[in-house]
Coordinates of C-alpha atoms in Angstrom, one line a residue:
X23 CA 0.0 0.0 0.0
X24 CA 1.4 3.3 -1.1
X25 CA 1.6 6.9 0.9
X26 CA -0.5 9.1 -0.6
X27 CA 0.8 11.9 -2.2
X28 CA 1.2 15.2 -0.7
X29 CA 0.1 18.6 -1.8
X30 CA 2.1 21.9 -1.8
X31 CA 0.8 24.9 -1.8
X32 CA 3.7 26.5 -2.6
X33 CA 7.6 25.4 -3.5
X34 CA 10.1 24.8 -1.1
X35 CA 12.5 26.6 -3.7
X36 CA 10.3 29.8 -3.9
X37 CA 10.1 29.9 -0.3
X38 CA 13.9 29.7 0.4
X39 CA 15.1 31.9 -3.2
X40 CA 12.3 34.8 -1.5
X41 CA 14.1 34.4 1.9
X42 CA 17.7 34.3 0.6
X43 CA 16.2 37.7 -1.0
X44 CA 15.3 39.2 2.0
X45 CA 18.3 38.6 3.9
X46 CA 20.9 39.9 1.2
X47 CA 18.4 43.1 1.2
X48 CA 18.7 43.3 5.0
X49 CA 22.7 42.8 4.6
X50 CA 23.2 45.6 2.2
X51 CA 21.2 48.1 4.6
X52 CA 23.2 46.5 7.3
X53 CA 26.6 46.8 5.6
X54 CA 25.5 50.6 4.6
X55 CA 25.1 51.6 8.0
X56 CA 27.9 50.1 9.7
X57 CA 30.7 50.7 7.2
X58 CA 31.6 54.2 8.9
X59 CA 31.8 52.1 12.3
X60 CA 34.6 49.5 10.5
X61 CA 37.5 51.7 11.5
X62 CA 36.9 50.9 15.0
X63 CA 35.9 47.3 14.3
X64 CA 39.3 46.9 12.5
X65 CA 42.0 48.0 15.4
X66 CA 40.0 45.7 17.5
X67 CA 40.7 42.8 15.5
X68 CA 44.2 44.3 14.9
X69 CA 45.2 43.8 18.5
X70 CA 43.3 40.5 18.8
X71 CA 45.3 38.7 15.5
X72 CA 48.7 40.2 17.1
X73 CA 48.0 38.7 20.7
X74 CA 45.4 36.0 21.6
X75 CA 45.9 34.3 18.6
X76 CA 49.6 33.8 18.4
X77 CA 49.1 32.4 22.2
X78 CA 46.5 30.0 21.0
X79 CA 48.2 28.8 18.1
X80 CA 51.0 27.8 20.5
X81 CA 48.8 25.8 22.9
X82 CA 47.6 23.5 19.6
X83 CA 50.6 22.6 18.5
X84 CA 51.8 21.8 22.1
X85 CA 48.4 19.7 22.5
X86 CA 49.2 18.2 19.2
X87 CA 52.6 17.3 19.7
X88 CA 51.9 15.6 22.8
X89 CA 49.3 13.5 21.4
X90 CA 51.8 11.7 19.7
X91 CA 53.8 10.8 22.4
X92 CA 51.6 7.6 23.0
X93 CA 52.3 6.7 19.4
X94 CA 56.1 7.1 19.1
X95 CA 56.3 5.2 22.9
X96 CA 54.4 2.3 21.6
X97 CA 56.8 1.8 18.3
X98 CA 59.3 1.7 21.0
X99 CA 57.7 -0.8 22.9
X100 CA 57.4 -2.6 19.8
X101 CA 60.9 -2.8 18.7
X102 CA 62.4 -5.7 17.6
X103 CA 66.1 -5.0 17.7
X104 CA 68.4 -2.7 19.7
X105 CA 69.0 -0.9 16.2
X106 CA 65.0 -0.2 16.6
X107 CA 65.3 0.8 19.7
X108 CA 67.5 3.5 19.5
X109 CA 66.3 4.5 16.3
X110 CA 62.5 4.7 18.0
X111 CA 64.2 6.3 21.5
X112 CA 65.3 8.9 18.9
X113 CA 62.7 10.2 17.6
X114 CA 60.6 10.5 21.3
X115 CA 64.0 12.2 22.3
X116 CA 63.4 14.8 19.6
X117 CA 60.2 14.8 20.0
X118 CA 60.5 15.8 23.7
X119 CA 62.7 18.5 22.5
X120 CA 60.5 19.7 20.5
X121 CA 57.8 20.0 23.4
X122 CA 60.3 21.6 25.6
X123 CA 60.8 24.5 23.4
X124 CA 56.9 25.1 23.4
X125 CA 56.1 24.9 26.7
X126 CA 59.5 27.6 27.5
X127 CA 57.6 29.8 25.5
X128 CA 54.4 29.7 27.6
X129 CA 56.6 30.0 30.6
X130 CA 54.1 27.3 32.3
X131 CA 55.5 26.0 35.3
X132 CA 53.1 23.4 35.9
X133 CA 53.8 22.0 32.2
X134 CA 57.1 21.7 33.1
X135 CA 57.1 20.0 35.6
X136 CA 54.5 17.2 34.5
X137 CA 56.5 17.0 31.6
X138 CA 59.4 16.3 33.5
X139 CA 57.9 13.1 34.8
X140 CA 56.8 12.2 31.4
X141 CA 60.4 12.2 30.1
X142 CA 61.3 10.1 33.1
X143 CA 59.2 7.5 32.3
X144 CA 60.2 7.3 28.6
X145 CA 63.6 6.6 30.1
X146 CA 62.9 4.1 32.4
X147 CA 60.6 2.5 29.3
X148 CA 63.6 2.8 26.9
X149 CA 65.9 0.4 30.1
X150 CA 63.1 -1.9 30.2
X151 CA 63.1 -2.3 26.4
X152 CA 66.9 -2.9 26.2
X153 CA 66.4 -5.9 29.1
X154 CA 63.7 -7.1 27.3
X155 CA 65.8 -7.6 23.9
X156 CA 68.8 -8.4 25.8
X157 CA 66.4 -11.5 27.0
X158 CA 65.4 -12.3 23.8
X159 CA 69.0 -12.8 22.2
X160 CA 70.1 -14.8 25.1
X161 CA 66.8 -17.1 24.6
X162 CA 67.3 -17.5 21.0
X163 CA 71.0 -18.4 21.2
X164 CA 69.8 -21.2 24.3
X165 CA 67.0 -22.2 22.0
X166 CA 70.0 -22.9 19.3
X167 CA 72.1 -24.7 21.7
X168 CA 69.3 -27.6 22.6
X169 CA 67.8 -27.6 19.5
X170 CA 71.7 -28.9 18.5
X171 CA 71.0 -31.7 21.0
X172 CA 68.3 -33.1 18.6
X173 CA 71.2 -34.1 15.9
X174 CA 73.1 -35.8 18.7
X175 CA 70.3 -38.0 20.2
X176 CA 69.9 -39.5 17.0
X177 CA 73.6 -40.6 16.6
X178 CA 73.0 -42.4 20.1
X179 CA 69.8 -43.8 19.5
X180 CA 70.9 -45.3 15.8
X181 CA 73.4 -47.5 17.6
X182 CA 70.8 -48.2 20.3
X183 CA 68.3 -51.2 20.5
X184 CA 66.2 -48.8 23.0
X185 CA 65.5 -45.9 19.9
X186 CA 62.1 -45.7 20.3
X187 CA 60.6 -45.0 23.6
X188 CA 64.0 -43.4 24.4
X189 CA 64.7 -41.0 21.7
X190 CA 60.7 -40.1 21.5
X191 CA 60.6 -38.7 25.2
X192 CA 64.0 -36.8 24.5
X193 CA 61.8 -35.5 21.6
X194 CA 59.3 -34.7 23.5
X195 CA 61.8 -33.0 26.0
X196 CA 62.9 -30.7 22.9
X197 CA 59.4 -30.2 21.3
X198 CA 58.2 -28.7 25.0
X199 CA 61.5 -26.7 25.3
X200 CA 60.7 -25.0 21.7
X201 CA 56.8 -24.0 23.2
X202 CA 58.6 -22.1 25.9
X203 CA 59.4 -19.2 23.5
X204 CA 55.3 -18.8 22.7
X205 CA 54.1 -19.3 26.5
X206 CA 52.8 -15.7 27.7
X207 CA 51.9 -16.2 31.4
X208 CA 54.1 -16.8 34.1
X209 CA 51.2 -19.0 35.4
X210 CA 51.4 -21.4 32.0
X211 CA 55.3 -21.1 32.6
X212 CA 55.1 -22.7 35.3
X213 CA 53.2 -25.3 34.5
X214 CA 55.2 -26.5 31.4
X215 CA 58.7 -26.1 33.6
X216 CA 56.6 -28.8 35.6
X217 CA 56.2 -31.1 32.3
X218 CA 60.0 -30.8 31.6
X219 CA 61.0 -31.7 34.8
X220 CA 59.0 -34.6 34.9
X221 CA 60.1 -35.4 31.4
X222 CA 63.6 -35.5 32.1
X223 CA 62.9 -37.6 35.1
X224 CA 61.3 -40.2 32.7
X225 CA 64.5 -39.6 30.3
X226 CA 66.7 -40.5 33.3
X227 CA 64.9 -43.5 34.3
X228 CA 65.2 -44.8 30.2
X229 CA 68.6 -44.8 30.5
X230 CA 68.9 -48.2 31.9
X231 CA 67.4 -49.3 28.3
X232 CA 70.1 -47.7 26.4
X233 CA 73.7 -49.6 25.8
X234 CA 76.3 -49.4 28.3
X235 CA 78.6 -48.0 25.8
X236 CA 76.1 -45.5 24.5
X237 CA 74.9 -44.9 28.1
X238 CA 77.6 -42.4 29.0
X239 CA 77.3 -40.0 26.4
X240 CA 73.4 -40.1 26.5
X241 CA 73.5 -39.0 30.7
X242 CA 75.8 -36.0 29.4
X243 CA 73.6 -35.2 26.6
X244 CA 70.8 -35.1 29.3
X245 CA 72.6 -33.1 31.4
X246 CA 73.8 -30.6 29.5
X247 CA 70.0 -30.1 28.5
X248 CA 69.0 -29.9 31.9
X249 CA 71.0 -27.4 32.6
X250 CA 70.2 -25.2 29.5
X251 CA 66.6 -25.3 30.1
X252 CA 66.5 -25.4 34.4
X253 CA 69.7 -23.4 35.3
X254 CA 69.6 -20.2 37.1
X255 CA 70.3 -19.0 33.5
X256 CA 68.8 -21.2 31.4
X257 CA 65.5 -21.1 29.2
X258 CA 63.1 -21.5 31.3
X259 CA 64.6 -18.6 33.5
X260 CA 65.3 -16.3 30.6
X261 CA 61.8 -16.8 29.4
X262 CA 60.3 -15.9 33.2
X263 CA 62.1 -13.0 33.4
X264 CA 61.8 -11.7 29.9
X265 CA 57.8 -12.0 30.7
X266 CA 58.3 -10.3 34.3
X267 CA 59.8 -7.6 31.8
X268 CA 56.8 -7.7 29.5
X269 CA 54.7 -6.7 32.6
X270 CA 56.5 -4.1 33.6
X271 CA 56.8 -2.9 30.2
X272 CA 53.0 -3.1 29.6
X273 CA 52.8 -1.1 32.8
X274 CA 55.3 1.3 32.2
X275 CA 53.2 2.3 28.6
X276 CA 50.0 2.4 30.3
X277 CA 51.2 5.0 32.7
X278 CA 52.6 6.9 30.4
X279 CA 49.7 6.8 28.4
X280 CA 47.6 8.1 31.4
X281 CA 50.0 11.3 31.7
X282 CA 50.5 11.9 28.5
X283 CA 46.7 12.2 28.3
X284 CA 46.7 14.3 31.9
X285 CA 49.2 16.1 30.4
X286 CA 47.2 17.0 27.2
X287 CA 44.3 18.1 28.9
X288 CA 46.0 20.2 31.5
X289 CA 47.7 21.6 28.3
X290 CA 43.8 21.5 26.5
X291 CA 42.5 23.5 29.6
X292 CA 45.0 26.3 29.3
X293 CA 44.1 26.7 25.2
X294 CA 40.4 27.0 26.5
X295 CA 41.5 29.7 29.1
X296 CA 42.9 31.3 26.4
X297 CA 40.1 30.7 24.1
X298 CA 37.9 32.4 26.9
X299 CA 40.0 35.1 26.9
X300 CA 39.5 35.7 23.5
X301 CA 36.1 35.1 23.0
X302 CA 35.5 37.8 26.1
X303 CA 36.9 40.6 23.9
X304 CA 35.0 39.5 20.9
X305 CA 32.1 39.7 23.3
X306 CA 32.9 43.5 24.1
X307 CA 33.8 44.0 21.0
X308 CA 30.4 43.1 20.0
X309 CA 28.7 44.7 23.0
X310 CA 29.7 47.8 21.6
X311 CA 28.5 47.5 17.8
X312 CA 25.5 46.8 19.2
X313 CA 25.1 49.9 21.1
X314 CA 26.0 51.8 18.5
X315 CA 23.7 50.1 15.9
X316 CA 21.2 48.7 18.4
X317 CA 17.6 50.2 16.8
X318 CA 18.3 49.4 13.2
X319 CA 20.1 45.6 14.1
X320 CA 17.8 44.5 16.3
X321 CA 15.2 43.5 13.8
X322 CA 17.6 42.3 11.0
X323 CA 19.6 40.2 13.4
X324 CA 16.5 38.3 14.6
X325 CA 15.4 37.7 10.8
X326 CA 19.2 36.9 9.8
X327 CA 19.3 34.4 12.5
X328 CA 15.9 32.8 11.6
X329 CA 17.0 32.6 8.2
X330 CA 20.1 30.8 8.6
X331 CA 18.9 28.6 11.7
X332 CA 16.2 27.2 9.0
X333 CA 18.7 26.8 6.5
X334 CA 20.8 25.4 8.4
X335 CA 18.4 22.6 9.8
X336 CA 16.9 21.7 6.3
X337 CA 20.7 21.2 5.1
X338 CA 22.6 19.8 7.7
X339 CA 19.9 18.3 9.8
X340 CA 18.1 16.7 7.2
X341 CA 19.4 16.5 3.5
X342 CA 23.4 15.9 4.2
X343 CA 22.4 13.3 6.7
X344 CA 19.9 11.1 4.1
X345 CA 22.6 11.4 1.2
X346 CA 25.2 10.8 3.8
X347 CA 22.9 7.7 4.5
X348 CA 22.3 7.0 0.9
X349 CA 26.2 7.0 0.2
X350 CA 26.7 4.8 2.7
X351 CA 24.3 2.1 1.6
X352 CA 25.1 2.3 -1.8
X353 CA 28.7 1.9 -1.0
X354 CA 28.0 -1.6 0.9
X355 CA 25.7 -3.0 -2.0
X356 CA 27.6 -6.6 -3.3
X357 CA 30.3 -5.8 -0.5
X358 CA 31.0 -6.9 3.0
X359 CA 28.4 -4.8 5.2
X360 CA 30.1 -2.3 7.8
X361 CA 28.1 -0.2 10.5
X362 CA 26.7 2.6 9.9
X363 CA 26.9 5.6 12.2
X364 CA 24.8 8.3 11.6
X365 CA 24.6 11.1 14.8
X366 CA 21.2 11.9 16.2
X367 CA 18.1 10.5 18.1
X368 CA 15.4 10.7 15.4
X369 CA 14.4 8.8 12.3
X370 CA 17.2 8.9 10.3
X371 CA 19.3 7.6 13.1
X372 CA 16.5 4.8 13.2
X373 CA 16.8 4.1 10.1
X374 CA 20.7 3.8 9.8
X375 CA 19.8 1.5 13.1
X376 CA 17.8 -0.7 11.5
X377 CA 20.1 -1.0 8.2
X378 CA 23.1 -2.1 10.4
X379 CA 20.7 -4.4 12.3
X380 CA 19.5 -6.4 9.0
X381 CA 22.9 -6.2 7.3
X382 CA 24.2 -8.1 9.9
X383 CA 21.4 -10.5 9.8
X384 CA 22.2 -10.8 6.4
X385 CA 26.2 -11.5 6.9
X386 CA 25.6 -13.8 9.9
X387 CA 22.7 -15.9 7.6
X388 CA 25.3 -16.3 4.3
X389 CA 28.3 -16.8 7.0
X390 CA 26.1 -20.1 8.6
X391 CA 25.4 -21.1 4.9
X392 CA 29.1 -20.9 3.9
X393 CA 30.6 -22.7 7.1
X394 CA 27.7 -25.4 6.7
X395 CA 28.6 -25.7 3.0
X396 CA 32.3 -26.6 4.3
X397 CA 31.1 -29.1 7.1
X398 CA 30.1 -32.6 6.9
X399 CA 26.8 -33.6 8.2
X400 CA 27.7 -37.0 9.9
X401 CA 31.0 -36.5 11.2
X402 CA 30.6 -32.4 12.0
X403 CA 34.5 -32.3 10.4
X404 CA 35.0 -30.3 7.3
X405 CA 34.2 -31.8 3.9
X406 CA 36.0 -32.1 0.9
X407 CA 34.9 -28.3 0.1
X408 CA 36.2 -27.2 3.1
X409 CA 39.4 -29.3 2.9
X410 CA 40.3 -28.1 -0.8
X411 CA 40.1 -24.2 0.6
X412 CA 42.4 -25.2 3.7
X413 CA 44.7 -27.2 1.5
X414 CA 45.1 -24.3 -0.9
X415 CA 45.4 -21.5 1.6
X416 CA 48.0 -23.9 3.8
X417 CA 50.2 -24.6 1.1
X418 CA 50.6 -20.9 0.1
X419 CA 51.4 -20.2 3.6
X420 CA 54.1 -22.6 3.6
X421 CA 55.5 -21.8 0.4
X422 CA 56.0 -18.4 2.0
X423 CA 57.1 -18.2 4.4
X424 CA 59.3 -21.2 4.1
X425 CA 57.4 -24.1 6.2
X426 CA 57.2 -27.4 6.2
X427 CA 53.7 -28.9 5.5
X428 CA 52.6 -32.6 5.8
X429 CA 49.5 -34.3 4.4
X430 CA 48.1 -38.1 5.6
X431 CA 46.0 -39.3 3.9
X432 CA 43.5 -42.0 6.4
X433 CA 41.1 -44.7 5.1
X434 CA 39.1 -47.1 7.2
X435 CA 40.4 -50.9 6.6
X436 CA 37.1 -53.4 4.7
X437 CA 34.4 -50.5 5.8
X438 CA 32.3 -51.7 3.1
X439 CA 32.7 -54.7 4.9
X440 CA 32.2 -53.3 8.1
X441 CA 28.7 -52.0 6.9
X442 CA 27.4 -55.0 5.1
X443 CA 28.4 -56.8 8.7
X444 CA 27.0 -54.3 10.9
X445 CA 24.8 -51.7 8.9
X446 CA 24.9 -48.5 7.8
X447 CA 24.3 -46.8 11.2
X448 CA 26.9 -48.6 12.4
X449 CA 28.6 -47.9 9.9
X450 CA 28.1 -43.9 10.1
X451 CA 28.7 -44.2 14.2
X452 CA 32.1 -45.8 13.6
X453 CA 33.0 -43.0 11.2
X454 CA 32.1 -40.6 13.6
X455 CA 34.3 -42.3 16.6
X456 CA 37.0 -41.7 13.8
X457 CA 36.6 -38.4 13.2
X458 CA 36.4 -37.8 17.2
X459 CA 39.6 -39.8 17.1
X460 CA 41.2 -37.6 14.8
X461 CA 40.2 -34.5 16.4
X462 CA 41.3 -35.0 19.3
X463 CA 45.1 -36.8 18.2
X464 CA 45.6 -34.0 15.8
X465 CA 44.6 -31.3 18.4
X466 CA 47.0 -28.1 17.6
X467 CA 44.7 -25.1 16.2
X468 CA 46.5 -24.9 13.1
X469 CA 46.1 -28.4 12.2
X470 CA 43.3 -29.2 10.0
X471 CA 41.7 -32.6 9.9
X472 CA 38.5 -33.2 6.9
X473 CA 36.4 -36.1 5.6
X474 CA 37.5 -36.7 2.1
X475 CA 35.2 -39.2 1.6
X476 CA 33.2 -42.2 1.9
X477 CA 35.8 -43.8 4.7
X478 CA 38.3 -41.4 3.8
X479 CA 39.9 -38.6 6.1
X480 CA 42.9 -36.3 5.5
X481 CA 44.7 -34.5 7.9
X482 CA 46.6 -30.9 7.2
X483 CA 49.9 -30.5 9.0
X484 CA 51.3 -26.9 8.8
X485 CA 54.7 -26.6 10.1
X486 CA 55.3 -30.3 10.6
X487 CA 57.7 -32.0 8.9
X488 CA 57.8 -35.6 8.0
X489 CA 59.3 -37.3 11.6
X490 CA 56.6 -35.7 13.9
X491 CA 54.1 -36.6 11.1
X492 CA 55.5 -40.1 11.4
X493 CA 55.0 -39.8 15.2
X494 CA 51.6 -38.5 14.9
X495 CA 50.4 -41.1 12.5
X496 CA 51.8 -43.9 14.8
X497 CA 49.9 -41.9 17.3
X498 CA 46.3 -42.3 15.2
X499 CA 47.3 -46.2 15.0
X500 CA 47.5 -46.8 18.3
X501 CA 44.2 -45.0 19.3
X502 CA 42.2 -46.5 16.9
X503 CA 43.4 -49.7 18.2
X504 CA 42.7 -48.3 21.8
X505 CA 39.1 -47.6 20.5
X506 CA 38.5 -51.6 20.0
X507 CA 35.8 -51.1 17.8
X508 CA 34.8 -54.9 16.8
X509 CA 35.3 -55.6 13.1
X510 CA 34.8 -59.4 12.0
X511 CA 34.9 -58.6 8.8
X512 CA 38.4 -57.3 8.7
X513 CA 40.8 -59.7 7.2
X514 CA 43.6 -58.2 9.5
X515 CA 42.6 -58.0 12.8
X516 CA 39.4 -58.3 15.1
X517 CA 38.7 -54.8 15.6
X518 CA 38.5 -51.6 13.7
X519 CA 41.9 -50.4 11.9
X520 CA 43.1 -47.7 10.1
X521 CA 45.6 -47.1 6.7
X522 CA 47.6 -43.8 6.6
X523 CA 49.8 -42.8 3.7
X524 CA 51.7 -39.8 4.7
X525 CA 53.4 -37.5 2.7
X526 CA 55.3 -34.0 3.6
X527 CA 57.2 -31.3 1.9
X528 CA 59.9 -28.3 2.8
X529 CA 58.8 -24.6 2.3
X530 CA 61.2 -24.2 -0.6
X531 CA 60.0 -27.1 -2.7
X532 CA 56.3 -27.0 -2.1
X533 CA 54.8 -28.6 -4.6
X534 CA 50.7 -27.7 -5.6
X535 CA 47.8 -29.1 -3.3
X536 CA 46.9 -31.2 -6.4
X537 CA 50.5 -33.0 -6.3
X538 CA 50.3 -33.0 -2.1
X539 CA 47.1 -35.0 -2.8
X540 CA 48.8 -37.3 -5.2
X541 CA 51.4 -38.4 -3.1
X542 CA 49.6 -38.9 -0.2
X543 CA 46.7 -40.8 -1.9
X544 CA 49.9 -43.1 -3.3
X545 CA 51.4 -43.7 0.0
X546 CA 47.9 -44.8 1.4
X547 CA 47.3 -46.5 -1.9
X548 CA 51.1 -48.8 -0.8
X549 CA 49.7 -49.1 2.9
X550 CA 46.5 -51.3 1.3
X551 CA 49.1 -53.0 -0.9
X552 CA 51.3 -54.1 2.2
X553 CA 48.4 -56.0 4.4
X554 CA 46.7 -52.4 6.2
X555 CA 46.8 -51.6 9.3
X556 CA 50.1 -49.3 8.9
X557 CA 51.2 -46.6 6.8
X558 CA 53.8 -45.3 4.4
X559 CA 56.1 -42.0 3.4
X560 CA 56.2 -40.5 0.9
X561 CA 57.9 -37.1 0.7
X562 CA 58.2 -34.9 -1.9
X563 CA 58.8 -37.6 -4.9
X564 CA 60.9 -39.7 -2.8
X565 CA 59.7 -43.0 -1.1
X566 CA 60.6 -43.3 2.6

């Protein structure tokens, strides 16, 4: 049903090109009269451009050089390198010059001294920065030095009968030493130093498997590592402190945040003073003009300020805020939908309201539709969609930024048999204990684990190379054997197993998702070929 249509008596235009009229009229008679008065009007304004002005001028740029304290400070914190350090300390030390020779031309005490304290605390800042790189370099050459250790272990364990179970927990020992570095809470600090400890107590106790000729070099490998990550200046030390450093760092910002922003507005209050200052001699300026001019003003004042108070609401109130609104929209038609602020409490401001309020009904409907286009139904893993997007993106990501990548490539041993035994809801339960399975074995946030389909999964390991995706898969193995899902109609065993074919590249000779694919559907493709129930390498054109 349509609004009916209105009727107008007479046109907006005529009615605003009549008053336009009237006021230019009322201007000339105005201008007439006063233009004998403009000599006095003019020294006025001489003295007020020669004095207030200057002084207010001053008090911006001082406001507006202080406002970037905050940002020069937080490049600081932000340095990466003593080189960036001192190259960020520079500029706030010129900065701060710069402020100092503003605020000795106001001759403002109080200024001064706030300011002061300010500088202070950008020095103290700048000390806590140096500790906190000093701590880096120290933890990236430690994290060099047991990282070394890796090479060694596996000299020992080749000539060792005990290789497995020992050389994995001395893995294990190195893989938690490298999550030190990304732990940001003292709290979670501690807790890992707890896992290495007991970890190394395990590694000690494994000793007694290894060789008595090998056995001596082993206890000083474990040693040595010991003391790099538990010494009084070891890892795990380093790392505490450079985090007790990162909190006082944080702190030290913050505050100096909260005075540079004291700072501005005692700085804002005195420009206002000023501002008062000025506005009072405009005032008696004024005043006095309107003495002089008072009967013939009076009346053309009132119809000047009518006249522009209903322009001004028709333009700005009303027609610069609906094209405003129009732009806007437009703008987000077949694009991502952004808020939309329009000020105000009326109907325009309902209306933008209500535009953000669908638009993001809108974005959240088509983002549900895209994630459950990428999700499989039974499982609630991603599909093959989903996985072709992750593989894509992953490989890119790798390539790089130089990362190793691993694919493995899982399919369920005789399902078809499995569901001809058992049924097809047996059938879809058991592939959902699998995808549980995988889940939860494959559990680090950029992993990616997808139903390829039918009874095949795939698994997406970014920054994994080809031993801990060995590791992993023996890991999947021995779950799904944990599971004990009965399978009669396996020819290999009495309960449910698994076939992985795994295949991993470097960062410099990442090959295209379709080739990843290939090789890892060829490597599960052997692990059929050899009896199932195990799995096979292949990396990068080359048969492990």
């Amino acid at each position: 049903m349509s609004l009916p249509a209105m009727r107008l008596g007479h046109s907006i235009a005529i009615r605003l090109t009549a008053a336009l009229i009237i006021f230019l009229m009322l201007f000339l008679v105005m201008a007439a009269i006063a233009f004998y008065r403009s000599t006095t009007f003019e020294n006025l304004l001489t003295s007020i451009v020669s004095t207030a002005l200057p002084e207010i001028r001053q008090s911006a740029m001082l406001d507006t050089q202080v406002k970037e304290l905050p940002y020069l400070t937080e490049h600081l914190s932000r340095a990466e390198s003593q080189a960036m350090r001192r190259l960020a300390y520079g500029d706030i030390e010129q900065k701060i010059r710069d402020i100092q020779l503003l605020i000795s031309e106001q001759q403002n005490q109080q200024l001064a001294l706030k300011f002061d304290v300010i500088q202070r605390e950008v020095r103290h800042l700048n000390e806590l920065i140096e500790q906190h790189l000093y701590y880096q370099q120290a933890i990236s050459h430690v994290s060099q030095e047991i990282y070394r250790f890796y090479d060694q272990a596996e000299v020992i364990a080749r000539d060792s009968h005990a290789f497995p179970e020992w050389a994995l927990n001395f893995s294990s020992i190195i893989v938690r030493a490298g999550q030190v570095q990304s732990v940001n809470r003292l709290d979670d600090m501690r807790q890992l130093t707890e896992l290495i400890r007991s970890d190394l107590s395990k590694q000690g106790a494994l000793l007694d498997t290894l060789d008595v000729s090998l056995r001596t070099n082993a206890m000083t490998l474990q040693d040595s590592l010991s003391l790099l990550l538990l010494d009084e200046t070891g890892l795990i030390a380093l790392r505490s402190e450079q985090l007790r450093i990162n909190g006082r760092v944080t702190g030290r910002t913050r505050f100096i945040r909260s005075m540079v922003q004291d700072f501005g507005s005692e700085a804002e209050y005195t420009t206002l003073q000023k501002q008062t200052r000025l506005i009072q001699n405009v005032n008696a300026m004024s005043e006095t003009l309107e003495r002089q001019t008072y009967w013939v003003g009076v009346l053309s004042l009132l119809v000047l300020v009518f006249l522009l108070a209903m322009i001004w609401c028709i333009k700005i109130q009303v027609i610069n805020r609906l094209q405003r609104l129009k732009t806007l929209v437009m703008d987000q038609v077949g694009s991502q939908p952004e808020q939309i602020h329009i000020d105000g409490r009326d109907e325009i401001t309902e209306l933008a309201k209500a535009f953000n309020f669908y638009a993001k009904q809108v974005s959240e409907q088509n983002n549900r539709v895209e994630a459950l286009s990428r999700t499989d139904g039974l499982t609630g893993i991603s599909n093959r969609r989903g996985f072709d997007h992750q593989l894509e993106r992953l490989v890119n990501l790798c390539r790089e930024r130089n990362l190793p990548l691993c694919v493995l490539m899982i399919d369920v041993d005789f399902f078809k048999n499995y569901n001809d035994l058992y049924g097809h809801q047996a059938g879809d339960e058991c592939l959902r204990q699998v995808a549980d399975l995988l889940r939860r074995v494959v559990g680090r946030s950029q992993d990616f684990v997808a139903r390829y389909g039918g009874e095949e999964f795939v698994c997406i390991l970014p920054e994994t190379d080809i031993t801990a995706a060995r590791l992993l898969a023996s890991e999947i193995l021995a779950e799904t054997s944990a599971l004990d899902i009965e399978h009669k109609g396996s020819l290999v065993a009495e309960y449910l197993t698994l076939s992985i074919g795994i295949t991993g590249c470097d960062g410099e000779n990442m090959p295209s998702a379709d080739i990843l694919i290939g090789l890892a559907d060829a490597a599960l493709y052997e692990a059929k070929a050899k009896g199932r129930n195990c799995m096979v390498e292949k990396q990068c054109g080359i048969d492990a």
